[in-house]
Amino acid sequence: SFPTRRSSDLFKSESNFLLIKLMEISGTELYNKLLEKGFLIRRCENFNFLDDSYVRIAIKDKKSNKNFIKAINKITKNRNV
């Protein structure tokens, strides 16, 4: 599952994209760390009314989603050590 500690807010979606407000890491930092692991997310600092604490992710197949969640968990775990 997605990280359980309060490190982000997940907004309800009607599409295959999720908008996430990050609490403990910037969108730019998360983008760069995920890119190193082969994942691409959309930073939202140039969206109206959003800033670098928001990112958008695409919902993929089950295996890709599990790998993405593992990468997020590893990044946030290593950051909080």
PDB file of C-alpha atoms in Angstrom:
ATOM      1  CA  SER A   1       0.000   0.000   0.000  1.00  0.00           C
ATOM      2  CA  PHE A   2       0.955   3.630  -0.290  1.00  0.00           C
ATOM      3  CA  PRO A   3       3.107   4.973   2.567  1.00  0.00           C
ATOM      4  CA  THR A   4       1.051   4.880   5.769  1.00  0.00           C
ATOM      5  CA  ARG A   5       2.634   7.655   7.791  1.00  0.00           C
ATOM      6  CA  ARG A   6       1.358  11.137   7.124  1.00  0.00           C
ATOM      7  CA  SER A   7       3.870  11.993   4.410  1.00  0.00           C
ATOM      8  CA  SER A   8       1.292  12.908   1.772  1.00  0.00           C
ATOM      9  CA  ASP A   9      -2.362  13.600   0.993  1.00  0.00           C
ATOM     10  CA  LEU A  10      -3.953  11.639  -1.827  1.00  0.00           C
ATOM     11  CA  PHE A  11      -6.836  13.320  -3.663  1.00  0.00           C
ATOM     12  CA  LYS A  12      -9.827  11.430  -5.067  1.00  0.00           C
ATOM     13  CA  SER A  13      -9.594  10.903  -8.817  1.00  0.00           C
ATOM     14  CA  GLU A  14     -11.961   9.973 -11.620  1.00  0.00           C
ATOM     15  CA  SER A  15      -9.133   9.156 -14.036  1.00  0.00           C
ATOM     16  CA  ASN A  16      -5.937   7.111 -14.187  1.00  0.00           C
ATOM     17  CA  PHE A  17      -3.953   9.946 -12.555  1.00  0.00           C
ATOM     18  CA  LEU A  18      -3.556  10.671  -8.855  1.00  0.00           C
ATOM     19  CA  LEU A  19      -2.759  14.102  -7.442  1.00  0.00           C
ATOM     20  CA  ILE A  20      -0.649  13.924  -4.303  1.00  0.00           C
ATOM     21  CA  LYS A  21       0.313  16.688  -1.871  1.00  0.00           C
ATOM     22  CA  LEU A  22       3.678  15.832  -0.365  1.00  0.00           C
ATOM     23  CA  MET A  23       4.361  16.757   3.261  1.00  0.00           C
ATOM     24  CA  GLU A  24       7.975  15.713   3.884  1.00  0.00           C
ATOM     25  CA  ILE A  25       9.704  15.972   0.502  1.00  0.00           C
ATOM     26  CA  SER A  26       9.470  18.412  -2.391  1.00  0.00           C
ATOM     27  CA  GLY A  27       8.102  17.424  -5.756  1.00  0.00           C
ATOM     28  CA  THR A  28      11.466  18.186  -7.334  1.00  0.00           C
ATOM     29  CA  GLU A  29      13.367  15.979  -4.880  1.00  0.00           C
ATOM     30  CA  LEU A  30      10.899  13.112  -5.280  1.00  0.00           C
ATOM     31  CA  TYR A  31      10.955  13.511  -9.062  1.00  0.00           C
ATOM     32  CA  ASN A  32      14.769  13.269  -9.143  1.00  0.00           C
ATOM     33  CA  LYS A  33      14.941  10.284  -6.778  1.00  0.00           C
ATOM     34  CA  LEU A  34      12.242   8.380  -8.696  1.00  0.00           C
ATOM     35  CA  LEU A  35      13.868   9.203 -12.027  1.00  0.00           C
ATOM     36  CA  GLU A  36      17.061   7.535 -10.749  1.00  0.00           C
ATOM     37  CA  LYS A  37      14.949   4.399 -10.163  1.00  0.00           C
ATOM     38  CA  GLY A  38      13.321   4.534 -13.621  1.00  0.00           C
ATOM     39  CA  PHE A  39       9.999   6.142 -12.641  1.00  0.00           C
ATOM     40  CA  LEU A  40       8.610   9.361 -14.081  1.00  0.00           C
ATOM     41  CA  ILE A  41       6.115  11.550 -12.227  1.00  0.00           C
ATOM     42  CA  ARG A  42       4.657  14.953 -13.106  1.00  0.00           C
ATOM     43  CA  ARG A  43       5.689  17.860 -10.928  1.00  0.00           C
ATOM     44  CA  CYS A  44       2.835  20.343 -10.562  1.00  0.00           C
ATOM     45  CA  GLU A  45       4.508  23.620  -9.598  1.00  0.00           C
ATOM     46  CA  ASN A  46       3.419  25.195 -12.885  1.00  0.00           C
ATOM     47  CA  PHE A  47      -0.261  24.233 -12.460  1.00  0.00           C
ATOM     48  CA  ASN A  48      -2.585  27.031 -11.367  1.00  0.00           C
ATOM     49  CA  PHE A  49      -2.949  27.124  -7.569  1.00  0.00           C
ATOM     50  CA  LEU A  50      -0.410  24.308  -6.987  1.00  0.00           C
ATOM     51  CA  ASP A  51       3.249  24.389  -5.967  1.00  0.00           C
ATOM     52  CA  ASP A  52       6.288  22.101  -5.671  1.00  0.00           C
ATOM     53  CA  SER A  53       4.598  20.104  -2.911  1.00  0.00           C
ATOM     54  CA  TYR A  54       2.210  18.544  -5.464  1.00  0.00           C
ATOM     55  CA  VAL A  55       2.921  15.731  -7.914  1.00  0.00           C
ATOM     56  CA  ARG A  56       0.754  13.729 -10.278  1.00  0.00           C
ATOM     57  CA  ILE A  57       1.250  10.036 -10.918  1.00  0.00           C
ATOM     58  CA  ALA A  58      -0.295   7.725 -13.480  1.00  0.00           C
ATOM     59  CA  ILE A  59      -1.983   4.480 -12.514  1.00  0.00           C
ATOM     60  CA  LYS A  60      -0.364   1.615 -14.399  1.00  0.00           C
ATOM     61  CA  ASP A  61      -0.611  -2.162 -14.295  1.00  0.00           C
ATOM     62  CA  LYS A  62      -0.506  -3.989 -10.947  1.00  0.00           C
ATOM     63  CA  LYS A  63       3.183  -4.954 -11.156  1.00  0.00           C
ATOM     64  CA  SER A  64       4.295  -1.417 -12.077  1.00  0.00           C
ATOM     65  CA  ASN A  65       2.194   0.071  -9.272  1.00  0.00           C
ATOM     66  CA  LYS A  66       3.719  -2.319  -6.704  1.00  0.00           C
ATOM     67  CA  ASN A  67       7.238  -1.456  -7.867  1.00  0.00           C
ATOM     68  CA  PHE A  68       6.404   2.256  -7.739  1.00  0.00           C
ATOM     69  CA  ILE A  69       5.076   1.991  -4.171  1.00  0.00           C
ATOM     70  CA  LYS A  70       8.194   0.050  -3.109  1.00  0.00           C
ATOM     71  CA  ALA A  71      10.363   2.827  -4.567  1.00  0.00           C
ATOM     72  CA  ILE A  72       8.343   5.543  -2.774  1.00  0.00           C
ATOM     73  CA  ASN A  73       8.553   3.657   0.519  1.00  0.00           C
ATOM     74  CA  LYS A  74      12.312   3.201   0.148  1.00  0.00           C
ATOM     75  CA  ILE A  75      12.841   6.888  -0.650  1.00  0.00           C
ATOM     76  CA  THR A  76      10.759   8.130   2.276  1.00  0.00           C
ATOM     77  CA  LYS A  77      12.256   5.565   4.672  1.00  0.00           C
ATOM     78  CA  ASN A  78      15.838   6.502   3.740  1.00  0.00           C
ATOM     79  CA  ARG A  79      15.000  10.189   4.026  1.00  0.00           C
ATOM     80  CA  ASN A  80      13.671   9.861   7.591  1.00  0.00           C
ATOM     81  CA  VAL A  81      16.670   7.981   9.001  1.00  0.00           C
TER      82      VAL A  81
END
